[in-house]
Coordinates of C-alpha atoms in Angstrom, one line a residue:
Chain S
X162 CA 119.3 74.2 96.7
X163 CA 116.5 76.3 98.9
X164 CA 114.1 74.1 100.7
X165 CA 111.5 76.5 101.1
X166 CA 109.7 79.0 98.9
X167 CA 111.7 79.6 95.9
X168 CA 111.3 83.2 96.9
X169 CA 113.0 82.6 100.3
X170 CA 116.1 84.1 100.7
X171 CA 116.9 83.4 104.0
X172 CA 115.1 80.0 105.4
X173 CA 115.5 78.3 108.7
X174 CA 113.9 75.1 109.6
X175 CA 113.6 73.7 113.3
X176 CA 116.8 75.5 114.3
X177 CA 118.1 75.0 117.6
X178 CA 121.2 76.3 119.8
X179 CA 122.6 75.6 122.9
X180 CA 125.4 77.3 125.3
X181 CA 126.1 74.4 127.3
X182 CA 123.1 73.2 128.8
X183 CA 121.1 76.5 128.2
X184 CA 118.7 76.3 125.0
X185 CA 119.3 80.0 123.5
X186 CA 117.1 78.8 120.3
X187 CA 114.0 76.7 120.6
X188 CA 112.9 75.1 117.4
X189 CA 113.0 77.9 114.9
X190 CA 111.4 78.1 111.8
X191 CA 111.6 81.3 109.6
X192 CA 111.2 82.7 106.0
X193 CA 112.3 86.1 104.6
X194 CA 111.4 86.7 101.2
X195 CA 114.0 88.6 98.8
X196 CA 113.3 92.6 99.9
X197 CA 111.7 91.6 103.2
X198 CA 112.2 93.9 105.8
X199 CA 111.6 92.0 109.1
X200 CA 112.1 93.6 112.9
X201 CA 113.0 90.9 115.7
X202 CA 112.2 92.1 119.1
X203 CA 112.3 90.6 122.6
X204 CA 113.0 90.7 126.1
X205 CA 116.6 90.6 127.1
X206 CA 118.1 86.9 127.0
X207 CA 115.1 86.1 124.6
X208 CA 117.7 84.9 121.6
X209 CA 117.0 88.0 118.6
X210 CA 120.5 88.4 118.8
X211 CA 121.6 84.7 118.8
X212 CA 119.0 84.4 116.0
X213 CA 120.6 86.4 113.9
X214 CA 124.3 85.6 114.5
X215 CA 123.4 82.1 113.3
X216 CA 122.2 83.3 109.8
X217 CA 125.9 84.4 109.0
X218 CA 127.7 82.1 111.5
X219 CA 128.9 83.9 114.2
X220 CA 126.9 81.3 116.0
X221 CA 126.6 77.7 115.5
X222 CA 123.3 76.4 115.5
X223 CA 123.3 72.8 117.1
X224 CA 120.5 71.5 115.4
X225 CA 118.0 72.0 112.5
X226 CA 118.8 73.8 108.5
X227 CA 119.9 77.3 108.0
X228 CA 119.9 78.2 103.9
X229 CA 120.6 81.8 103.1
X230 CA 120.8 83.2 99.3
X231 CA 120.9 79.1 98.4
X232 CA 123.8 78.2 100.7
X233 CA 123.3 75.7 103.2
X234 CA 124.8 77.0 106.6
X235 CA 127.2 73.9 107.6
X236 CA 130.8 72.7 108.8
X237 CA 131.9 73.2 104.8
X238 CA 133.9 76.4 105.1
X239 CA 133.0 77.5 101.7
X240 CA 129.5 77.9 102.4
X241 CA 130.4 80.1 105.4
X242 CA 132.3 82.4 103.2
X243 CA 130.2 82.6 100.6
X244 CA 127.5 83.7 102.7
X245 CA 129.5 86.0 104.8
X246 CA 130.1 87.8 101.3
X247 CA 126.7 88.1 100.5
X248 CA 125.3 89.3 104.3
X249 CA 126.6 92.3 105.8
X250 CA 126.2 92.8 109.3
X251 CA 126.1 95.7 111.9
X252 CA 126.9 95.4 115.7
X253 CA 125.3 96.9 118.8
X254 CA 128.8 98.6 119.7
X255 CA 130.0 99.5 116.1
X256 CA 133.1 97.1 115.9
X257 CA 135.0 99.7 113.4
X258 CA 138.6 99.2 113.5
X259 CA 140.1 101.4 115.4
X260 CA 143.9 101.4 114.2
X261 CA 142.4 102.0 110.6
X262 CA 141.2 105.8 109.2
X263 CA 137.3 105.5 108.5
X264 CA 137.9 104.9 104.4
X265 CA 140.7 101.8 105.3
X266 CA 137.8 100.7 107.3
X267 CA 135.5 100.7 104.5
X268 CA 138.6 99.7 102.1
X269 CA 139.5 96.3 103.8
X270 CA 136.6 94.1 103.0
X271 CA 136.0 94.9 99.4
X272 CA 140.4 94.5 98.7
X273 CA 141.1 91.3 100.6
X274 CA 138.0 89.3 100.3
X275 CA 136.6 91.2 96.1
X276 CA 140.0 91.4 95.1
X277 CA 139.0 95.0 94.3
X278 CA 141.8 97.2 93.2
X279 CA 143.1 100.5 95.7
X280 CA 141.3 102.9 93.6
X281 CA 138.2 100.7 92.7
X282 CA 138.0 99.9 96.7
X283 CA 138.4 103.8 97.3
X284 CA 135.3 104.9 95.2
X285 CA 133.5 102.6 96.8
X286 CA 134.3 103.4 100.0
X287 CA 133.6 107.0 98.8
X288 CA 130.4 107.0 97.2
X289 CA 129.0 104.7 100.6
X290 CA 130.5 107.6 102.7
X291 CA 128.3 109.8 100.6
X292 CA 125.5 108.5 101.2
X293 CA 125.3 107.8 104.9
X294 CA 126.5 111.6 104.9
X295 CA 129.8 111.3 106.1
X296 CA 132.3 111.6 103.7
X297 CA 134.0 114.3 105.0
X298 CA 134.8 112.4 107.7
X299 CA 136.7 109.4 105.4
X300 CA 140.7 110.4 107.4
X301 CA 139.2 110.4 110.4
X302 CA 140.0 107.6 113.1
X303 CA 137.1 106.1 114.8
X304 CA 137.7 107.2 118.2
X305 CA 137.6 110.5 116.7
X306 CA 133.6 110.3 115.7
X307 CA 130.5 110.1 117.8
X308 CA 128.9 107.3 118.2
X309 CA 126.0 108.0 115.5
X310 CA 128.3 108.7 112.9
X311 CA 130.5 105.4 113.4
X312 CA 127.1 103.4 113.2
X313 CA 127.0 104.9 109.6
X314 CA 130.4 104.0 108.8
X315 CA 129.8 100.5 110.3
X316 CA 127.2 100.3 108.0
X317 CA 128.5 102.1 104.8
X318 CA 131.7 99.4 105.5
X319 CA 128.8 96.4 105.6
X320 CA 127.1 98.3 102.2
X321 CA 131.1 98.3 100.7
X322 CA 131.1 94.4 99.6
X323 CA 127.7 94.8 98.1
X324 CA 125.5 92.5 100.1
X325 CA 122.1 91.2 99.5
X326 CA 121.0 91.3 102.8
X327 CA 122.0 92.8 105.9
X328 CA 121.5 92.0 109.6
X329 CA 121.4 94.7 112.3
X330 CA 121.8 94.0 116.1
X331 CA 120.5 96.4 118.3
X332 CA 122.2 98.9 115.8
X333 CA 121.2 101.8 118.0
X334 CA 121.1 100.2 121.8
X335 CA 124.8 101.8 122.1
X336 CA 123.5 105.3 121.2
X337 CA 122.7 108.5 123.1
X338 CA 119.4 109.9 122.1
X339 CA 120.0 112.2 119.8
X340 CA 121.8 110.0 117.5
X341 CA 119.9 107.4 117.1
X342 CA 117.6 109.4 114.5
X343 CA 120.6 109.5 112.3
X344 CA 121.4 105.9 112.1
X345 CA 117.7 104.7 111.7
X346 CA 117.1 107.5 108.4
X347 CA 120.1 105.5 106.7
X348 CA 118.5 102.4 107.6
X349 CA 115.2 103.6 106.1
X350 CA 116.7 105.0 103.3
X351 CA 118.3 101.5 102.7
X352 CA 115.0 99.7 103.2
X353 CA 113.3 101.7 100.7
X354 CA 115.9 100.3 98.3
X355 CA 114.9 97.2 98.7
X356 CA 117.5 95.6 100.5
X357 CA 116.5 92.6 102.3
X358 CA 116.9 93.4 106.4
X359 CA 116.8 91.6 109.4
X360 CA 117.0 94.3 112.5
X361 CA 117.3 93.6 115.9
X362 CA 116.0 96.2 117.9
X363 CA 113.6 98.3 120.6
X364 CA 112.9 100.9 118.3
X365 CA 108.6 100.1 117.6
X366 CA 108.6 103.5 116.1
X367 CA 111.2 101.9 113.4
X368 CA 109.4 98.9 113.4
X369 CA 105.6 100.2 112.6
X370 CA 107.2 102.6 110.1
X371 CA 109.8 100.5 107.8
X372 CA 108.7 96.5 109.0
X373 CA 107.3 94.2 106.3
X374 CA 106.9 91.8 109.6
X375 CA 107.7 92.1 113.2
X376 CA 108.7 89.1 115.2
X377 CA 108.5 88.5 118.5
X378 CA 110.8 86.2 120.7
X379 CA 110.5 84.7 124.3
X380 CA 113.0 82.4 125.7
X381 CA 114.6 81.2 122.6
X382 CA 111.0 80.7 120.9
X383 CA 109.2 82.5 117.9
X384 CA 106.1 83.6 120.1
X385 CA 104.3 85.8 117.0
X386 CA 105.3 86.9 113.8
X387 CA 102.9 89.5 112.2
X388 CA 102.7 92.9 109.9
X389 CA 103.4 95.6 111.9
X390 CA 100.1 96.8 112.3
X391 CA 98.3 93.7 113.1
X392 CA 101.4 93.2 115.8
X393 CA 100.7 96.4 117.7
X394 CA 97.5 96.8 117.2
X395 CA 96.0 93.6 118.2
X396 CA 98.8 91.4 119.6
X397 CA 97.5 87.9 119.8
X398 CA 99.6 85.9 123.0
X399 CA 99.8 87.7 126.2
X400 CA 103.8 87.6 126.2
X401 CA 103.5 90.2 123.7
X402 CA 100.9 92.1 124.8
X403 CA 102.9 92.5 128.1
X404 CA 106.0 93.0 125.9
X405 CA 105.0 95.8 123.9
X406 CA 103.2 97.5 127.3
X407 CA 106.2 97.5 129.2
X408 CA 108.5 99.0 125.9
X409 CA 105.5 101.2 124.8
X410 CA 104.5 102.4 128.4
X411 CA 106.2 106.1 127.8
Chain E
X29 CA 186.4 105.9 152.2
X30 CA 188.0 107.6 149.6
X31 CA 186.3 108.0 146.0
X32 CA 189.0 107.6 143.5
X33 CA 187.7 110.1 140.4
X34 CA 191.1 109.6 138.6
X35 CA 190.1 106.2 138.8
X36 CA 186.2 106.4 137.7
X37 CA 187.6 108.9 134.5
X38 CA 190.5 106.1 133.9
X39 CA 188.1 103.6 133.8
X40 CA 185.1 104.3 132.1
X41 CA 186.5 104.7 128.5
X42 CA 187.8 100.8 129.0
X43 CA 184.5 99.7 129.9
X44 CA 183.0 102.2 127.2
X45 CA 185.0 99.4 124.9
X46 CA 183.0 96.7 126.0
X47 CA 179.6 98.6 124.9
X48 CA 179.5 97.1 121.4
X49 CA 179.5 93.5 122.5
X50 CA 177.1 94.4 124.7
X51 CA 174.6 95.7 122.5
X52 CA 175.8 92.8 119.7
X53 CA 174.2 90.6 122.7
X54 CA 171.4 92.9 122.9
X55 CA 170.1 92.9 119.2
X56 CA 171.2 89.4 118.6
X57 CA 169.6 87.7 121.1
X58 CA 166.5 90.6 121.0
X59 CA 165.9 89.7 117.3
X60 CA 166.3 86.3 117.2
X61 CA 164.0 86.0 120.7
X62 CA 161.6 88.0 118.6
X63 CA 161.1 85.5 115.8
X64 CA 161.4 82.6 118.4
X65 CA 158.8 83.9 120.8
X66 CA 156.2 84.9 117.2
X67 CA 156.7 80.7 116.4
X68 CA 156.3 79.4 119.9
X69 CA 153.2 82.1 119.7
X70 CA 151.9 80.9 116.6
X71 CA 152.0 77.1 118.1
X72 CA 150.6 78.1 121.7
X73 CA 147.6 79.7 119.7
X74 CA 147.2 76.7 117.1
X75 CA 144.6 75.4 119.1
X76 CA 146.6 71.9 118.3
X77 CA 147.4 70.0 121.8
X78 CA 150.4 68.7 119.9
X79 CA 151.5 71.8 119.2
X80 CA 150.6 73.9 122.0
X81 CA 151.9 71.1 124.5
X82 CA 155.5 71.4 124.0
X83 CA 155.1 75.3 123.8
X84 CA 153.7 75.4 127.3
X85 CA 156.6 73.0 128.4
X86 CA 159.5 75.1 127.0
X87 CA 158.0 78.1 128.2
X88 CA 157.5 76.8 132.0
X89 CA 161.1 75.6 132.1
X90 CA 162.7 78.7 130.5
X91 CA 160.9 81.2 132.9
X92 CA 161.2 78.9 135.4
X93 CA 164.7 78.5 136.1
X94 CA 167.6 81.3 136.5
X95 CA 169.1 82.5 133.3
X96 CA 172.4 82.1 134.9
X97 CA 171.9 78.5 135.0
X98 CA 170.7 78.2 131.4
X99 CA 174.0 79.6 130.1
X100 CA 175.9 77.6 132.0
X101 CA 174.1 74.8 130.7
X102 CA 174.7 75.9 127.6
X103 CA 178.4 76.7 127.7
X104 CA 180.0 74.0 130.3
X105 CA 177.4 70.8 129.8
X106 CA 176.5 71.0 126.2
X107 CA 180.1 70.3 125.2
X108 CA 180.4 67.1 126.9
X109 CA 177.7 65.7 125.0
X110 CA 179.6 64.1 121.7
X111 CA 176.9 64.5 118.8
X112 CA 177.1 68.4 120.5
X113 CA 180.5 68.4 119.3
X114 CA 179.9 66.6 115.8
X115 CA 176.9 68.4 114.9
X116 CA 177.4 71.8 112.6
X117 CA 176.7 74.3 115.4
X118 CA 179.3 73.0 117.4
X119 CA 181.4 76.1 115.8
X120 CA 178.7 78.5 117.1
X121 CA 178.5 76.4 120.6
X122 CA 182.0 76.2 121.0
X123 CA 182.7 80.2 120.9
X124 CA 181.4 81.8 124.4
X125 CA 179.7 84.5 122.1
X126 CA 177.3 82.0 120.5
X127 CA 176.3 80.1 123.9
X128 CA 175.6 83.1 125.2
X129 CA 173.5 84.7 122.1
X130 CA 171.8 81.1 122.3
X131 CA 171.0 81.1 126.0
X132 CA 169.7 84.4 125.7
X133 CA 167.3 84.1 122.8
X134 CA 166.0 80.9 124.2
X135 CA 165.3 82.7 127.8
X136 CA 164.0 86.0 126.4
X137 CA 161.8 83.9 123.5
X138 CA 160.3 82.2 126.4
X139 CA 159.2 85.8 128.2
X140 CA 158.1 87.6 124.6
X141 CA 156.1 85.0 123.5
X142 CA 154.0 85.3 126.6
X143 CA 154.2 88.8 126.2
X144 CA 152.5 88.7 122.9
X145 CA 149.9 86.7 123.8
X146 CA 149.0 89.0 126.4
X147 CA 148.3 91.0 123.2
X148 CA 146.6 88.8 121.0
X149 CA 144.0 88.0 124.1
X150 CA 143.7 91.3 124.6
X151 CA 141.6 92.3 120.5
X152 CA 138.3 92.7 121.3
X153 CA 136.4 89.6 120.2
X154 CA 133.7 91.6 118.7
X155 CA 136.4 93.3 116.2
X156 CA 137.1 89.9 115.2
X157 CA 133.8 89.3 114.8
X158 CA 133.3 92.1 112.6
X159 CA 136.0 90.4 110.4
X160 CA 134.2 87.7 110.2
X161 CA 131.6 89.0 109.4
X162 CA 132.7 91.3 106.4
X163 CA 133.8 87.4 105.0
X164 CA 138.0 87.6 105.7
X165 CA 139.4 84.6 106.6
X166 CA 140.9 83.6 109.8
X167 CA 144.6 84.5 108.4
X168 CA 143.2 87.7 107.1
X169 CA 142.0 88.6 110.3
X170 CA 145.1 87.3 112.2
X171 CA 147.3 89.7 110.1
X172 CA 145.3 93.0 109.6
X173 CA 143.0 92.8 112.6
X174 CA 144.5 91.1 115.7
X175 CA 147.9 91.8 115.1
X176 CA 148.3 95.4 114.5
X177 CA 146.1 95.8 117.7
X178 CA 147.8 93.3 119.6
X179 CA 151.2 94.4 119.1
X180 CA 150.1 97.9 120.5
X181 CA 148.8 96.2 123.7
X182 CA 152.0 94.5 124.1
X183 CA 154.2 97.4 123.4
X184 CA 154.5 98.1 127.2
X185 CA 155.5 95.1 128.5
X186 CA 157.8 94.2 125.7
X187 CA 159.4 96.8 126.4
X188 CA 160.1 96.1 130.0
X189 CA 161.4 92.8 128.4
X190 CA 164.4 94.4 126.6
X191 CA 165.2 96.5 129.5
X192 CA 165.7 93.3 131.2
X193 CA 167.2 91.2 128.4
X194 CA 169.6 94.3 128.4
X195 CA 170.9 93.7 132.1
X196 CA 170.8 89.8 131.5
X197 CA 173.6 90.4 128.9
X198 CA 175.9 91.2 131.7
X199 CA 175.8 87.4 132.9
X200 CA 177.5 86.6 129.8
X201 CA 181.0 87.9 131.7
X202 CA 181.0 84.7 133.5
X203 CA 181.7 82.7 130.6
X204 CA 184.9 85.0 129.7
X205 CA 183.5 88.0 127.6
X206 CA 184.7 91.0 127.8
X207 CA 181.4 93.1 127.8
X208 CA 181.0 95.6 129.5
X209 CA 180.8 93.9 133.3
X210 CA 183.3 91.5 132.4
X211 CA 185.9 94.3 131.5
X212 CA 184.9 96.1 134.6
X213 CA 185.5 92.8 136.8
X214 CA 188.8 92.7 135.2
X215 CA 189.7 96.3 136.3
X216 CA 188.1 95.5 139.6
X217 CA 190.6 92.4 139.7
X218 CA 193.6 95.2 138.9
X219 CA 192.5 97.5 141.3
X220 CA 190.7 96.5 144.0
X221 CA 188.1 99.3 143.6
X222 CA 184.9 97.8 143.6
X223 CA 183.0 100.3 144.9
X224 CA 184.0 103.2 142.2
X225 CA 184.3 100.9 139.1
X226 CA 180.4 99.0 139.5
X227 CA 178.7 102.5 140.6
X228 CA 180.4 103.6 137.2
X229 CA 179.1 100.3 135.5
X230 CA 175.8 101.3 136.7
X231 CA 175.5 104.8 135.6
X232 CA 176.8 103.1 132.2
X233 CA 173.2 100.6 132.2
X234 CA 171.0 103.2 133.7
X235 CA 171.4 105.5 130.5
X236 CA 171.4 102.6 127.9
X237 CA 168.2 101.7 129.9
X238 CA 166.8 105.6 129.7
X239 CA 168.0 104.8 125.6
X240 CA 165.7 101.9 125.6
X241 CA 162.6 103.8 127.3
X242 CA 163.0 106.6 125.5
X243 CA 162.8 104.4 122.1
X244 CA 159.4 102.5 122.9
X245 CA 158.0 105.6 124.4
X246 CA 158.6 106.9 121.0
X247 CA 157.5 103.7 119.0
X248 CA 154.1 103.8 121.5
X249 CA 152.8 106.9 120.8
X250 CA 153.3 106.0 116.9
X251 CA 151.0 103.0 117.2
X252 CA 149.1 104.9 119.4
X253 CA 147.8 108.3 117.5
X254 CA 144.3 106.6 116.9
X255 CA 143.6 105.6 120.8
X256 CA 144.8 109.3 122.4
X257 CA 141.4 110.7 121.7
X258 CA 139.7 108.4 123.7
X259 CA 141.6 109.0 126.9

């Protein structure tokens, strides 16, 4: 049942959301296609990241439709879950658990909620480890890994239950310099895949570089959503333009 | 003053007798205040007014009144009451032991159960969120997220619970046991030595307490190996 496109796979229709009397979403309407890389960037308080918890729940949206992979986003539990399955999402301040080793991290998900076998959950967990170039890290506990490297297990632990699209907020805001390089290669690597994103975040080199379409918010509204290169290089409202001079100034 | 050692040496093996009641009072009343607190937990947390309601009133009136009172409650007024008397844990209420296992559990379930909560409040929201996220269900992430984490915050302050349920177990010598206090009220009735019998008493509780620290200090740095690198 998708409303929009048929090659939608995420669709939101005059979406809005409130905490209490403050209006965090304004009216949002949004396509991503299947493979769609899109980067949502914003002031502070300007609702990317409210955005983006709605499409897998976290938030409630108050008003308007929500339809991701063909499941409408209501009160029915079922939906939630199924979509929860199919979107993987990593956090600003990594959210690992820390009273689990790295690979019981990554081993959780795929058991309880896949039924996967230990040993099926294990390679898994292994080959993900592998390829966000950690896996010799998989014993480790996550207080015992910089910050860089638990982004890449928060994200190998997203990749574990196989989803179809993933949401990233602010996935490097919680970084020191030097690390953030790390984190965005995996999440260019996993672009070039195909994988359908949705990424919160300041980093404009990221976004020129990997974005099929760069959206910019403003006080809970969609002010412009463009192709990278038509974004930066000829901004049409005057929000964005002084958006992108104060971010782009250095 | 004289300090009669004769006396102290004398002594201390009889009250030494007296130790396992004691610590039958202790585990007793520490287990089953465990399981009482985890339901009265599991009902505060609900989110169901009709379950979280009563909760909050059992737990106001158990902290709120002396423990002493509670157990004499328990062990003078609940036998007046006939359907006490007929029901089938009148052989448990009519025994001293049993009112005072039951007042105990009911008082130190109140404490705990607020204890844990402390706990559960205390999981980052975002970890719970990250749950979520990976698509576990609220029981999922009630049993591998929030609790593991939560029972480490409350580790501490549990702990200072059993210290204390420890030294509560001494008020069950005023409804005849013969724990530890109540045998050393007795020789304190024989002898009229007060002074050396109770600061023997003391020394008695101060190393079952050391006993008790020691455990959870051990227990703590168990659940804690995957924190200490962050300190």
């Amino acid at each position: 049942m998708n409303d929009g496109n048929s090659d939608d796979i995420i669709h939101l229709e005059n979406v809005n959301k409130f905490f209490g009397t403050f209006q965090a979403l304004k009216n949002i309407n949004l396509s991503v296609r299947k493979g769609e890389r899109v980067v949502v960037c914003g002031p502070s308080g300007s609702g990317k990241s409210t955005l983006i918890r709605c499409i897998n729940r976290l938030e409630e949206h108050n008003s308007g439709t929500i339809t991701v992979n063909g499941h409408e986003l209501t009160d029915d539990v079922k939906n939630i879950d199924a979509v929860r399955r199919e979107v993987g999402m990593v956090f600003q301040d990594f959210n690992l658990f820390p009273h689990m080793t790295v690979v019981k991290n990554l081993m959780l998900a795929p058991k309880l909620v896949r039924k996967s076998s230990r040993s099926e959950a294990y390679e898994t967990a292994m080959r993900y480890l592998e390829r966000v170039k950690i896996p010799e890290q998989a014993d480790k506990y996550p207080s015992q890994l910089s910050g860089g490297q638990q982004q890449r297990v928060a994200i190998a632990r997203a990749l574990c239950m196989n989803p179809v699209i993933m949401l990233f907020d602010e996935p490097t805001s919680a970084l020191d310099p030097e690390m953030i390089s790390e984190v965005l290669d995996v999440m260019t690597d996993l672009a070039r895949d195909g994988m359908t994103m949705i990424c919160v975040t300041h980093e404009m080199g990221f976004a020129r570089s990997v974005a099929d379409n760069v959206v910019f918010m403003d006080e809970g509204e969609i002010v412009e959503m463009n192709p990278p290169k038509e974004f930066f290089d000829n901004p049409r409202s005057e929000r964005t333009r002084l958006f992108l001079s104060q971010v782009l100034s250095y | 003053m004289s300090f009669d050692i004769a006396l102290i040496l004398d002594s201390i093996p009889k009250m030494l007798m007296g130790i396992g009641l004691t610590l039958q009072l202790l585990f007793l009343s520490a287990a089953l205040g465990l399981t009482l607190a985890i339901i009265l937990l599991l009902m505060r947390i609900s989110g169901r007014w009709y379950l979280a309601a009563p909760t909050m009133a059992y737990i106001y009136i158990f902290r709120g009144t002396p423990i002493l009172v509670q157990i004499f409650i328990i062990y003078y007024g609940l036998p007046q009451l006939d359907f006490v008397r007929d029901s089938i844990f009148w052989p448990i209420l009519r025994e001293p032991f049993g009112c005072a296992i039951l007042a105990l559990t009911l008082n130190t379930g109140a404490y705990v159960s607020e204890i844990l909560r402390g706990g559960v409040l205390g999981v980052d929201r975002g970890l719970k969120e990250a749950g979520a996220a990976l698509g576990l269900s609220t029981t999922h992430r009630f049993i591998y997220i929030t609790t593991p984490i939560a029972i480490r915050l409350a580790l501490p302050a549990y702990s200072n619970d059993v210290i204390s349920l420890m030294k509560s177990t001494a008020l069950a010598s005023t409804i005849t046991l013969l724990d530890m206090t109540g045998i050393a009220r007795t020789i304190v009735a024989e002898t009229y030595a007060p002074y050396e019998i109770f600061m023997s008493l003391m020394v008695i509780y101060l190393i079952l307490t050391w006993m008790i620290q020691r455990s959870f200090g051990w227990v703590e740095r168990c659940m804690s190996r995957y924190v200490r690198e962050e300190v």
